[in-house]
mmCIF file of C-alpha atoms in Angstrom:
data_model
loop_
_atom_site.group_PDB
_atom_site.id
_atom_site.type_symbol
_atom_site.label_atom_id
_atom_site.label_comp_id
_atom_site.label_asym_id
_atom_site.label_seq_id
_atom_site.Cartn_x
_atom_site.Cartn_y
_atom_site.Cartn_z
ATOM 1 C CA UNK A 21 -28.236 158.515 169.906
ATOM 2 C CA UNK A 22 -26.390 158.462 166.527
ATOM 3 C CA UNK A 23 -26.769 155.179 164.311
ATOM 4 C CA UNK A 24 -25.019 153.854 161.735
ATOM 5 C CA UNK A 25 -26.142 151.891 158.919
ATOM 6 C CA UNK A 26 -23.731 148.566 159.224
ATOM 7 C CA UNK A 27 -23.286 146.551 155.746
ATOM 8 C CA UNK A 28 -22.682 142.951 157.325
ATOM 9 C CA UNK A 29 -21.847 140.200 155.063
ATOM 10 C CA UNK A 30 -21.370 137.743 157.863
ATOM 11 C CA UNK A 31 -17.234 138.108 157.123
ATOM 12 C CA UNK A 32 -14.761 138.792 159.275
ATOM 13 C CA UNK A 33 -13.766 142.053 158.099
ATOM 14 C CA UNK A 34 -17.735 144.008 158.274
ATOM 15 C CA UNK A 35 -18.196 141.889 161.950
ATOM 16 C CA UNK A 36 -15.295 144.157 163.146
ATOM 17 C CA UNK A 37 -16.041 147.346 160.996
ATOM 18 C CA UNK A 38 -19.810 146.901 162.634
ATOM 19 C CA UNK A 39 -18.168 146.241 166.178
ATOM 20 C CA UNK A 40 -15.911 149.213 165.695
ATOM 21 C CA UNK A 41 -18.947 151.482 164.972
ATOM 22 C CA UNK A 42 -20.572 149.836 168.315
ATOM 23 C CA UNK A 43 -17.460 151.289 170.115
ATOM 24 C CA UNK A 44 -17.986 154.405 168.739
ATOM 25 C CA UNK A 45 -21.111 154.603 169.708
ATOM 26 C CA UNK A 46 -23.515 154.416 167.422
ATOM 27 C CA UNK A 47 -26.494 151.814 167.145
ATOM 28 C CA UNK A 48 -26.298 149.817 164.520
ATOM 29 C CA UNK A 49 -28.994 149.366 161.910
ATOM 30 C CA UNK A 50 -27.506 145.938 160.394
ATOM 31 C CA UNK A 51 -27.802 145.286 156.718
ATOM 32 C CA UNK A 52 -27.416 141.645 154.814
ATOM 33 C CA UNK A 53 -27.902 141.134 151.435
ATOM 34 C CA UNK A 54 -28.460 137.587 149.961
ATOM 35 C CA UNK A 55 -27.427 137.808 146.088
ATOM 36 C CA UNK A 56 -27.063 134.138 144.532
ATOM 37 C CA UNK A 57 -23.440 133.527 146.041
ATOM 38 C CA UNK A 58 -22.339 130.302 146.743
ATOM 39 C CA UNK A 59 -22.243 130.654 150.433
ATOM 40 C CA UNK A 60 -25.259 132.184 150.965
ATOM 41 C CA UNK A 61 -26.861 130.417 153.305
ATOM 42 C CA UNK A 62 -23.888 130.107 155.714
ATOM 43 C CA UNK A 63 -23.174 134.116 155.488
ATOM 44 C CA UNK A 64 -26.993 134.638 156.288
ATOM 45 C CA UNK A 65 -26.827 132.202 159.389
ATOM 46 C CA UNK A 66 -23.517 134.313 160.387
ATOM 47 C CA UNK A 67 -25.008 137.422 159.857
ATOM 48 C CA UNK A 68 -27.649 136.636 162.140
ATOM 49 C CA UNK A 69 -25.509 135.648 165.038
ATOM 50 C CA UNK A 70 -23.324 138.898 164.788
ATOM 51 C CA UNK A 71 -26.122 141.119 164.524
ATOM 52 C CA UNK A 72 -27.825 139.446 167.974
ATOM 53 C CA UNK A 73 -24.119 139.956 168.718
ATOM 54 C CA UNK A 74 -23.988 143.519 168.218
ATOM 55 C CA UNK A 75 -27.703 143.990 169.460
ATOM 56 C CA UNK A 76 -28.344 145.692 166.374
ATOM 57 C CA UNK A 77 -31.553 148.021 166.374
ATOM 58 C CA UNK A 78 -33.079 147.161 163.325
ATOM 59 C CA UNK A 79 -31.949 144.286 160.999
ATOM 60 C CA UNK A 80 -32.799 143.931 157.377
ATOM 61 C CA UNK A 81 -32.160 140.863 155.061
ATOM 62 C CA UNK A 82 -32.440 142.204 151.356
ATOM 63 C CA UNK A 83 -32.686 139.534 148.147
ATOM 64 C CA UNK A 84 -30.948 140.715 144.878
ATOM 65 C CA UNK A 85 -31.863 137.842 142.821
ATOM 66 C CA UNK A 86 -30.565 139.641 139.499
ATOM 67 C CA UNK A 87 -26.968 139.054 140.438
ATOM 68 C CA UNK A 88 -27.459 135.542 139.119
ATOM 69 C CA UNK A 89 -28.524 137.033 136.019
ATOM 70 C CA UNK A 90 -25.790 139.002 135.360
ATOM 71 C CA UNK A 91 -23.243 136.753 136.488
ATOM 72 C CA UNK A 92 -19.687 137.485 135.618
ATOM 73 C CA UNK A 93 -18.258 136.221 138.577
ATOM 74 C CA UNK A 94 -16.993 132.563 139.952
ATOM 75 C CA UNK A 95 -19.218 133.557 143.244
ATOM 76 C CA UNK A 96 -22.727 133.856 141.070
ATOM 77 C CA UNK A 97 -21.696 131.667 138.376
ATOM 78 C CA UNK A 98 -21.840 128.317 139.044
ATOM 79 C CA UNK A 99 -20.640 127.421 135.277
ATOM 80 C CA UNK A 100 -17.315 129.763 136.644
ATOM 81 C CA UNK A 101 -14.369 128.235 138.864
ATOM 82 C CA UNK A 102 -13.467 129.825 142.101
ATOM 83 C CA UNK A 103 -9.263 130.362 141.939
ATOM 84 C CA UNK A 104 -7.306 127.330 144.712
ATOM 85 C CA UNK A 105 -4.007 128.645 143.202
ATOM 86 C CA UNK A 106 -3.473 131.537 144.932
ATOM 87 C CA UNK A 107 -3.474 135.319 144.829
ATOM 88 C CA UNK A 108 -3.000 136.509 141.241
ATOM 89 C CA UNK A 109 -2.177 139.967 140.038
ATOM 90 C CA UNK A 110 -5.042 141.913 138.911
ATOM 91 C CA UNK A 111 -8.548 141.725 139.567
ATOM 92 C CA UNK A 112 -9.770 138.143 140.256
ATOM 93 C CA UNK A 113 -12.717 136.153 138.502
ATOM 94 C CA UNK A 114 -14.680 136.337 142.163
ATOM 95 C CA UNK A 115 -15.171 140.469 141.614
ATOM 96 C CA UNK A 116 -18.587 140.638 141.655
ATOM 97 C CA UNK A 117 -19.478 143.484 138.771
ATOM 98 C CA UNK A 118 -20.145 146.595 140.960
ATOM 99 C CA UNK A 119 -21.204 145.068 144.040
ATOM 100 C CA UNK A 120 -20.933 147.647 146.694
ATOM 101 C CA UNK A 121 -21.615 150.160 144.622
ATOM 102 C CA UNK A 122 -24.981 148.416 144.477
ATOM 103 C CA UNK A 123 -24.573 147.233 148.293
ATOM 104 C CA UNK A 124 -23.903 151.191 149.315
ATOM 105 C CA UNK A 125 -26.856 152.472 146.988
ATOM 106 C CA UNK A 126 -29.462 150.273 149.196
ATOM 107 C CA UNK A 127 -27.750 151.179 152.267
ATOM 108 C CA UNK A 128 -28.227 155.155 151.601
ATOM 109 C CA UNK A 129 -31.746 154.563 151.599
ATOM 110 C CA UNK A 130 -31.795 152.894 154.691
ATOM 111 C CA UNK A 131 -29.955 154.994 156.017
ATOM 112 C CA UNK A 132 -31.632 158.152 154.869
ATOM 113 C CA UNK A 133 -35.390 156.339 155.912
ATOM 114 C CA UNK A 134 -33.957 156.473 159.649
ATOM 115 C CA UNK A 135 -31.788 159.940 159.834
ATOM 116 C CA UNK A 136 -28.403 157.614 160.216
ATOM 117 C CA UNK A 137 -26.001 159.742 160.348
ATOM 118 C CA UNK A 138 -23.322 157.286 158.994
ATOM 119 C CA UNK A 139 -22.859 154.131 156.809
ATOM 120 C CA UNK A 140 -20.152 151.760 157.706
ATOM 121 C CA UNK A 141 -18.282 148.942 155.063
ATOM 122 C CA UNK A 142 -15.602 146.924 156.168
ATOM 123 C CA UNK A 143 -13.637 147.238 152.680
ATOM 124 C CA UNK A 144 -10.108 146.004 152.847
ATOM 125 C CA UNK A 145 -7.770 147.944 150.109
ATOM 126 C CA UNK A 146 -4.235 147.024 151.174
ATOM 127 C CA UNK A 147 -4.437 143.410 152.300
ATOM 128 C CA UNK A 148 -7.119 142.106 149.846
ATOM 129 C CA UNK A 149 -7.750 140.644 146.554
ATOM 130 C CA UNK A 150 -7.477 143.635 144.561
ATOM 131 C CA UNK A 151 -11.467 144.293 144.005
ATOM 132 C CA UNK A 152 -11.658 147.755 142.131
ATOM 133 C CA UNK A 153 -14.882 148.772 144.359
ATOM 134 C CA UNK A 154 -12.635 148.498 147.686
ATOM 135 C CA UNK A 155 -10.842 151.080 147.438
ATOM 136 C CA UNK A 156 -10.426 154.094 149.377
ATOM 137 C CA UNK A 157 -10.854 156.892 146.383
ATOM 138 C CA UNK A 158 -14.330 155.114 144.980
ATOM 139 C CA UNK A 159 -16.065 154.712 148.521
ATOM 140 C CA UNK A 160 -15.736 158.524 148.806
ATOM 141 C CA UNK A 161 -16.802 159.079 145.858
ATOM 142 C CA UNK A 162 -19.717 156.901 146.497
ATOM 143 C CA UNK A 163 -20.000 159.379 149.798
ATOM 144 C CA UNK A 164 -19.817 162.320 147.449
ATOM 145 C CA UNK A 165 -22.315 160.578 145.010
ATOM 146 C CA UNK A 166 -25.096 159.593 147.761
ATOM 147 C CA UNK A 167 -24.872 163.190 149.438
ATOM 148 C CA UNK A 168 -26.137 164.817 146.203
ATOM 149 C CA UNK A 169 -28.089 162.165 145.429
ATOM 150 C CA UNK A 170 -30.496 162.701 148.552
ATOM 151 C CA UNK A 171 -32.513 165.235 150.555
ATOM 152 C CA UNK A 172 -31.025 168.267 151.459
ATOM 153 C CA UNK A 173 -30.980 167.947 155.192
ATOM 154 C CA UNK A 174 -29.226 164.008 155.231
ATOM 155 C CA UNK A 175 -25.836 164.155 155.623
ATOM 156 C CA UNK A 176 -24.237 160.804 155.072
ATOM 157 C CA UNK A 177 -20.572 159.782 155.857
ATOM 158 C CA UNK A 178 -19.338 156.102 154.764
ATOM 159 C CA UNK A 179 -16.927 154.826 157.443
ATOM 160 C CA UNK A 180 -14.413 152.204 156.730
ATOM 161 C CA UNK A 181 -12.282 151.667 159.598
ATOM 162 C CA UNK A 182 -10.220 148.802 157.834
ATOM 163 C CA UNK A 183 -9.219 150.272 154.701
ATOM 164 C CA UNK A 184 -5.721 150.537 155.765
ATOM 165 C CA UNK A 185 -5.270 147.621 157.951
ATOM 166 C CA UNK A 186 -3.928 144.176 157.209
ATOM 167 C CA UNK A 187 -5.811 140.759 157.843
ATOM 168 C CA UNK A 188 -3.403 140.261 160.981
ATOM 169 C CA UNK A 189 -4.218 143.419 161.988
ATOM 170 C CA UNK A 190 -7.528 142.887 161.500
ATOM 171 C CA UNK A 191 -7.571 139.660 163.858
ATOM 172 C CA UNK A 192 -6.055 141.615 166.224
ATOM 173 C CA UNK A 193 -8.745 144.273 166.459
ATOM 174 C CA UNK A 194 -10.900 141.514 166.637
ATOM 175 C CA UNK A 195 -9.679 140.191 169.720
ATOM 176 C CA UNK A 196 -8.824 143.033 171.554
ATOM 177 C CA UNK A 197 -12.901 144.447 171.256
ATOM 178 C CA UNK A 198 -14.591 141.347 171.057
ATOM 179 C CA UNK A 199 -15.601 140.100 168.079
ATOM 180 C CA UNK A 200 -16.671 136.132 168.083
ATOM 181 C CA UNK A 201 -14.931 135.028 165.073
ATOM 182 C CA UNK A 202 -16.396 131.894 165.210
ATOM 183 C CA UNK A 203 -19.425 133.861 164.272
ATOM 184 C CA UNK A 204 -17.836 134.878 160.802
ATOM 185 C CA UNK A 205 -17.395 132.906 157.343
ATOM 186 C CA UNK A 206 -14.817 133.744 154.481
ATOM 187 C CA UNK A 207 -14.791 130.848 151.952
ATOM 188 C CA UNK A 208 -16.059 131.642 148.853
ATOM 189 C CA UNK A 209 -16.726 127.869 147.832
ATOM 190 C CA UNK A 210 -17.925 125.901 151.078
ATOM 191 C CA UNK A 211 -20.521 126.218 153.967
ATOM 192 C CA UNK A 212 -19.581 123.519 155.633
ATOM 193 C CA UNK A 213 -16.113 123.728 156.177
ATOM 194 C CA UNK A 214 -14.094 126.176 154.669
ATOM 195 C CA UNK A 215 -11.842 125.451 151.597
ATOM 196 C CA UNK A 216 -8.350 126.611 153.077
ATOM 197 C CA UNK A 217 -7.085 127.175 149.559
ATOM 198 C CA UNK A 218 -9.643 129.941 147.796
ATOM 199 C CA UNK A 219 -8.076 133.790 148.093
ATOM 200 C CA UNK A 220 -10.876 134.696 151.274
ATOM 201 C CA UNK A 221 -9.106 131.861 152.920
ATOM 202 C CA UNK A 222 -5.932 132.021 152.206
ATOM 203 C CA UNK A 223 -5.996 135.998 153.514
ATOM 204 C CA UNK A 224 -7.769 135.215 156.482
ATOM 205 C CA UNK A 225 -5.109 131.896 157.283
ATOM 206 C CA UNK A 226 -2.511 134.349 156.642
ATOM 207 C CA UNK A 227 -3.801 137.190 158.898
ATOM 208 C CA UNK A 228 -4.951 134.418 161.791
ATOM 209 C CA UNK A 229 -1.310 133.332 161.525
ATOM 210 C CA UNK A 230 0.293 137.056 161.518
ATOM 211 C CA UNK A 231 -1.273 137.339 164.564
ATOM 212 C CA UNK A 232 -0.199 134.111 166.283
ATOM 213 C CA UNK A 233 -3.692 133.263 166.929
ATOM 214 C CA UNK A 234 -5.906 130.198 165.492
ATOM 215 C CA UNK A 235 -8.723 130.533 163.394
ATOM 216 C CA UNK A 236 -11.743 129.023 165.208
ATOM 217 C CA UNK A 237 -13.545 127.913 162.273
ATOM 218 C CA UNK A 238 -13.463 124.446 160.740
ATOM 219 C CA UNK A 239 -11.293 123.503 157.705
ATOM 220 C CA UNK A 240 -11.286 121.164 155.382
ATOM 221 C CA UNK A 241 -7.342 121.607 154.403
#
């Protein structure tokens, strides 16, 4: 059977990228990483749920501590305020430097230790905050990157089913394959209810209402 290594943050958009690839037919090898953010604990706890979800094969949790250390970003910087104004032009003080270039590099090896024949990110270009790594032209390049990076015989392809799609589109998927959004997190600032007002939440409240469907999760606005 063909697998696919799934990068799951524990947001809405990888849970339906991963659930996608389940459709598809491959078995998922799910893949969290824990990296200093501010939500960590509540993305780790949804992770968990959507990979029992999924009934993933294997499931790794991987700590990058040295995110901290670099900082540069309001999600790994605690000294650095995450946005409530809205979506800005440009690219937003919660980019974290390089991060799925990192997150992509990690999954190659998985994927390369178990012969996966594909790696799939849930990267949102169109409907998003404007993070430079999200976009369609780097993650093949990534692809491009990893292939001659690695042993002859592995042939990698990065799938990202959402590239294209908005957040209400996004929902919609959701719904129509099965996806337990009540199992997924956005909010870059809260685990216990979820801001409203930070850009994750404001594109997921938009999509959710695009879609003429309510968000299941709790709210503090």
């Amino acid at each position: 059977m063909k697998s696919a290594v799934c990068i799951i943050s524990g947001g809405m958009d990888s849970a339906v990228a991963a659930a996608l690839a389940k459709r598809d037919g491959y078995e998922l090898i799910a893949v969290h990483f824990n990296y200093g953010q501010r939500t960590e604990a509540k993305e780790l706890e949804c992770f968990r749920l959507l990979a029992e979800d999924l009934e993933a094969r294997e499931r790794y949790e991987i700590d990058l501590p040295f995110f901290t250390q670099i900082g540069a970003s309001a999600l790994t910087d605690p000294s650095i305020e995450v946005p409530t104004e809205g979506i800005e032009a440009g690219v937003p003080v919660t980019y974290v430097p390089f991060r799925n270039g990192i997150f992509l590099s990690i999954a190659a090896a998985i994927a390369e230790k178990h012969g996966a024949e594909a790696i799939v990110i849930g990267v949102v270009e169109e409907d998003s905050s404007g993070y430079p790594d999200c976009r369609e032209s780097y993650i093949r390049a990534m692809e491009r990157a990893i292939n001659l990076g690695t042993k002859e015989e592995t042939r990698i392809h990065i799938e990202m089913p959402l590239v294209h799609l908005k957040k209400s589109e996004i929902v919609s998927t959701a719904l129509e394959i099965g996806v337990d959004l009540s199992h997924t997190w956005s909010c870059y600032r809260e685990e216990e209810e979820a801001c409203g007002v930070c850009d994750s939440c404001r594109l997921r409240l938009q999509g959710f209402k695009k879609a003429g469907v309510k968000d299941p999760i709790p709210y503090r606005h």
